Amino acid sequence: THGLILTASGAPFPAYFHSTCGGQTSNSAIVFPDQPTFKPLCGVVCPYCVASPHYRWKCALRKETLAEKVRAYSSAAPAIKLIGIEFFNATNQPVGLAPGRLERVTQARVRHGQGLLNIGGNQFRLLVGAKEIKSLLFEQVADGGDTINISGGGFGHGVGMCQYGSQGMAQAGGSFAQILGLYYPGAELTKLY
């Protein structure tokens, strides 16, 4: 790989990567809407990361802890009471209602005693904690009384190369060029020096 770089339309681009995609990488425009988009970051199916310990996960988020984090985020009055939370995909459809269907969350809508607060999906994940909500690829969201229970897949933002997937593809005999070709479709390996 000496002297080789990845390019899109002849220019370098941000070759994002993450731990585990959970079976599907994400389009960068969904996760990083304020960043320029590049064709190789369109999102692809990944059948190679099933060995990751984060391929599927579950978490239970305490509502009171969520309310504290939302108060800090929004500078809301200390008396704010969390009523509920809903998650939506890029086409503004609810996420987490159908078991067996994984979808990427792009927005969290937090209902509280003083109204509604919309938070971008990636912002919400980082606000709550990236170790608690391992990714925004959600399968099911359920109200557990004192908790919000979420099941999902993957670990990280999901854009670009899946590290567990690239390891799995290499173990299956894929070359570095084939691996890069899968995760960055349309990108070119360009000899820089």
CSV table of C-alpha atoms in Angstrom, one decimal:
chain,number,residue,atom,x,y,z
A,1,THR,CA,0.0,0.0,0.0
A,2,HIS,CA,3.1,2.3,0.0
A,3,GLY,CA,2.2,5.6,-1.6
A,4,LEU,CA,-1.5,4.7,-2.3
A,5,ILE,CA,-4.3,6.8,-1.2
A,6,LEU,CA,-8.1,6.6,-1.6
A,7,THR,CA,-9.6,9.2,-3.8
A,8,ALA,CA,-13.1,10.1,-5.1
A,9,SER,CA,-13.2,11.9,-8.5
A,10,GLY,CA,-9.5,12.3,-8.3
A,11,ALA,CA,-9.4,14.0,-4.8
A,12,PRO,CA,-8.8,12.7,-1.3
A,13,PHE,CA,-12.0,12.4,0.8
A,14,PRO,CA,-12.6,11.6,4.5
A,15,ALA,CA,-12.3,7.8,4.7
A,16,TYR,CA,-14.3,7.4,7.9
A,17,PHE,CA,-14.3,4.1,9.7
A,18,HIS,CA,-16.0,2.6,12.8
A,19,SER,CA,-15.9,-0.6,14.9
A,20,THR,CA,-19.0,-2.5,13.8
A,21,CYS,CA,-21.7,-1.6,11.3
A,22,GLY,CA,-24.2,-4.3,12.3
A,23,GLY,CA,-24.7,-5.5,8.8
A,24,GLN,CA,-25.2,-2.1,7.0
A,25,THR,CA,-23.0,0.9,6.8
A,26,SER,CA,-24.6,4.3,6.7
A,27,ASN,CA,-24.7,7.1,4.2
A,28,SER,CA,-22.5,9.9,5.5
A,29,ALA,CA,-25.2,12.5,4.7
A,30,ILE,CA,-27.5,10.9,7.3
A,31,VAL,CA,-25.0,10.8,10.1
A,32,PHE,CA,-23.0,14.0,9.3
A,33,PRO,CA,-25.6,16.2,7.6
A,34,ASP,CA,-23.4,19.3,8.0
A,35,GLN,CA,-20.4,17.7,6.1
A,36,PRO,CA,-19.8,17.5,2.4
A,37,THR,CA,-21.0,14.2,0.8
A,38,PHE,CA,-18.9,11.8,-1.2
A,39,LYS,CA,-20.1,9.0,-3.4
A,40,PRO,CA,-17.9,6.4,-1.7
A,41,LEU,CA,-19.6,7.1,1.6
A,42,CYS,CA,-23.1,6.1,0.4
A,43,GLY,CA,-23.6,3.0,2.7
A,44,VAL,CA,-23.3,-0.6,1.8
A,45,VAL,CA,-24.5,-4.1,3.0
A,46,CYS,CA,-21.8,-5.8,5.1
A,47,PRO,CA,-22.1,-9.5,5.7
A,48,TYR,CA,-18.7,-9.8,7.5
A,49,CYS,CA,-19.0,-8.3,11.0
A,50,VAL,CA,-21.2,-10.9,12.6
A,51,ALA,CA,-18.3,-12.0,14.8
A,52,SER,CA,-18.2,-8.7,16.6
A,53,PRO,CA,-19.3,-8.7,20.2
A,54,HIS,CA,-21.3,-5.5,19.3
A,55,TYR,CA,-23.1,-7.0,16.3
A,56,ARG,CA,-26.3,-6.9,18.3
A,57,TRP,CA,-26.8,-5.2,21.7
A,58,LYS,CA,-29.4,-4.1,24.2
A,59,CYS,CA,-29.4,-1.2,26.7
A,60,ALA,CA,-31.7,0.1,29.4
A,61,LEU,CA,-31.5,3.9,29.8
A,62,ARG,CA,-32.8,5.3,33.1
A,63,LYS,CA,-35.4,8.0,32.4
A,64,GLU,CA,-34.1,10.2,35.2
A,65,THR,CA,-30.5,10.0,33.9
A,66,LEU,CA,-31.9,10.9,30.4
A,67,ALA,CA,-33.8,13.9,31.9
A,68,GLU,CA,-30.6,15.2,33.6
A,69,LYS,CA,-28.7,15.0,30.3
A,70,VAL,CA,-31.5,16.6,28.4
A,71,ARG,CA,-31.7,19.4,30.9
A,72,ALA,CA,-27.9,20.0,30.6
A,73,TYR,CA,-28.2,19.9,26.8
A,74,SER,CA,-31.1,22.3,26.5
A,75,SER,CA,-30.4,24.6,29.5
A,76,ALA,CA,-33.9,23.8,30.5
A,77,ALA,CA,-35.3,24.5,34.0
A,78,PRO,CA,-34.3,22.0,36.6
A,79,ALA,CA,-37.9,20.9,37.0
A,80,ILE,CA,-38.2,19.5,33.5
A,81,LYS,CA,-39.9,16.1,33.5
A,82,LEU,CA,-39.2,13.6,30.8
A,83,ILE,CA,-42.4,12.2,29.4
A,84,GLY,CA,-41.2,10.1,26.5
A,85,ILE,CA,-38.9,9.8,23.6
A,86,GLU,CA,-39.3,8.8,20.0
A,87,PHE,CA,-36.8,8.1,17.3
A,88,PHE,CA,-37.1,8.8,13.6
A,89,ASN,CA,-35.2,7.8,10.4
A,90,ALA,CA,-34.1,10.0,7.5
A,91,THR,CA,-37.6,9.9,5.9
A,92,ASN,CA,-39.1,11.0,9.2
A,93,GLN,CA,-40.6,7.6,9.9
A,94,PRO,CA,-40.6,6.2,13.5
A,95,VAL,CA,-37.8,3.7,14.3
A,96,GLY,CA,-37.9,0.9,16.8
A,97,LEU,CA,-41.5,-0.2,16.5
A,98,ALA,CA,-41.0,-3.5,14.5
A,99,PRO,CA,-38.8,-6.3,15.9
A,100,GLY,CA,-36.5,-7.7,13.3
A,101,ARG,CA,-36.2,-4.4,11.4
A,102,LEU,CA,-33.0,-2.4,11.9
A,103,GLU,CA,-33.0,1.3,10.9
A,104,ARG,CA,-30.6,4.2,11.5
A,105,VAL,CA,-31.9,6.9,13.7
A,106,THR,CA,-31.4,10.5,12.5
A,107,GLN,CA,-33.5,12.3,15.1
A,108,ALA,CA,-34.6,11.9,18.6
A,109,ARG,CA,-37.8,13.7,19.8
A,110,VAL,CA,-37.9,14.2,23.5
A,111,ARG,CA,-41.3,15.0,25.0
A,112,HIS,CA,-41.1,16.7,28.4
A,113,GLY,CA,-43.4,18.7,30.7
A,114,GLN,CA,-42.6,22.0,28.9
A,115,GLY,CA,-42.9,20.8,25.3
A,116,LEU,CA,-40.8,19.0,22.7
A,117,LEU,CA,-37.1,19.0,22.0
A,118,ASN,CA,-35.6,17.7,18.7
A,119,ILE,CA,-32.0,16.4,18.8
A,120,GLY,CA,-30.0,15.1,15.9
A,121,GLY,CA,-29.4,11.3,16.2
A,122,ASN,CA,-25.6,11.5,16.4
A,123,GLN,CA,-25.9,14.4,18.9
A,124,PHE,CA,-28.3,12.4,21.0
A,125,ARG,CA,-26.0,9.3,21.0
A,126,LEU,CA,-23.0,11.4,22.1
A,127,LEU,CA,-25.2,13.2,24.7
A,128,VAL,CA,-26.4,10.0,26.3
A,129,GLY,CA,-23.0,8.3,25.9
A,130,ALA,CA,-21.5,6.3,23.0
A,131,LYS,CA,-20.9,3.3,25.3
A,132,GLU,CA,-24.6,3.2,26.4
A,133,ILE,CA,-26.0,3.7,22.9
A,134,LYS,CA,-23.4,1.8,20.9
A,135,SER,CA,-24.8,2.9,17.5
A,136,LEU,CA,-27.9,4.5,15.9
A,137,LEU,CA,-28.9,1.3,14.2
A,138,PHE,CA,-32.0,0.5,16.3
A,139,GLU,CA,-34.3,-2.5,16.1
A,140,GLN,CA,-36.7,-1.9,19.0
A,141,VAL,CA,-37.5,0.8,21.5
A,142,ALA,CA,-39.8,0.1,24.4
A,143,ASP,CA,-40.9,2.1,27.4
A,144,GLY,CA,-39.9,0.1,30.5
A,145,GLY,CA,-41.5,2.4,33.1
A,146,ASP,CA,-38.4,3.9,34.7
A,147,THR,CA,-36.3,3.0,31.7
A,148,ILE,CA,-36.2,3.3,27.9
A,149,ASN,CA,-35.1,-0.1,26.5
A,150,ILE,CA,-33.3,-0.2,23.2
A,151,SER,CA,-32.0,-3.1,21.1
A,152,GLY,CA,-29.8,-2.5,18.1
A,153,GLY,CA,-26.7,-3.4,16.2
A,154,GLY,CA,-23.2,-2.1,15.6
A,155,PHE,CA,-20.8,0.1,17.4
A,156,GLY,CA,-19.9,3.6,16.1
A,157,HIS,CA,-21.3,6.0,13.7
A,158,GLY,CA,-21.6,3.4,10.9
A,159,VAL,CA,-20.0,5.5,8.1
A,160,GLY,CA,-17.3,4.1,5.9
A,161,MET,CA,-15.3,1.0,6.7
A,162,CYS,CA,-16.5,-1.5,9.3
A,163,GLN,CA,-13.4,-2.6,11.2
A,164,TYR,CA,-14.8,-6.0,12.3
A,165,GLY,CA,-16.2,-6.4,8.7
A,166,SER,CA,-12.9,-5.7,7.1
A,167,GLN,CA,-11.3,-8.2,9.4
A,168,GLY,CA,-13.9,-10.8,8.6
A,169,MET,CA,-13.5,-10.1,4.8
A,170,ALA,CA,-9.7,-10.5,5.1
A,171,GLN,CA,-10.1,-13.8,7.0
A,172,ALA,CA,-12.3,-14.9,4.1
A,173,GLY,CA,-9.5,-14.2,1.7
A,174,GLY,CA,-10.4,-10.6,0.5
A,175,SER,CA,-7.5,-8.4,-0.5
A,176,PHE,CA,-7.0,-4.9,0.8
A,177,ALA,CA,-8.2,-3.5,-2.6
A,178,GLN,CA,-11.4,-5.7,-2.4
A,179,ILE,CA,-12.0,-4.6,1.2
A,180,LEU,CA,-11.7,-0.9,0.3
A,181,GLY,CA,-13.8,-1.5,-2.8
A,182,LEU,CA,-16.6,-2.9,-0.6
A,183,TYR,CA,-16.7,-0.1,2.0
A,184,TYR,CA,-15.9,2.8,-0.3
A,185,PRO,CA,-17.7,2.0,-3.6
A,186,GLY,CA,-16.5,4.1,-6.5
A,187,ALA,CA,-13.3,5.2,-4.8
A,188,GLU,CA,-10.0,4.8,-6.5
A,189,LEU,CA,-6.6,3.7,-5.2
A,190,THR,CA,-4.3,6.5,-6.4
A,191,LYS,CA,-0.5,6.3,-6.4
A,192,LEU,CA,0.6,9.5,-4.6
A,193,TYR,CA,4.3,8.8,-4.3
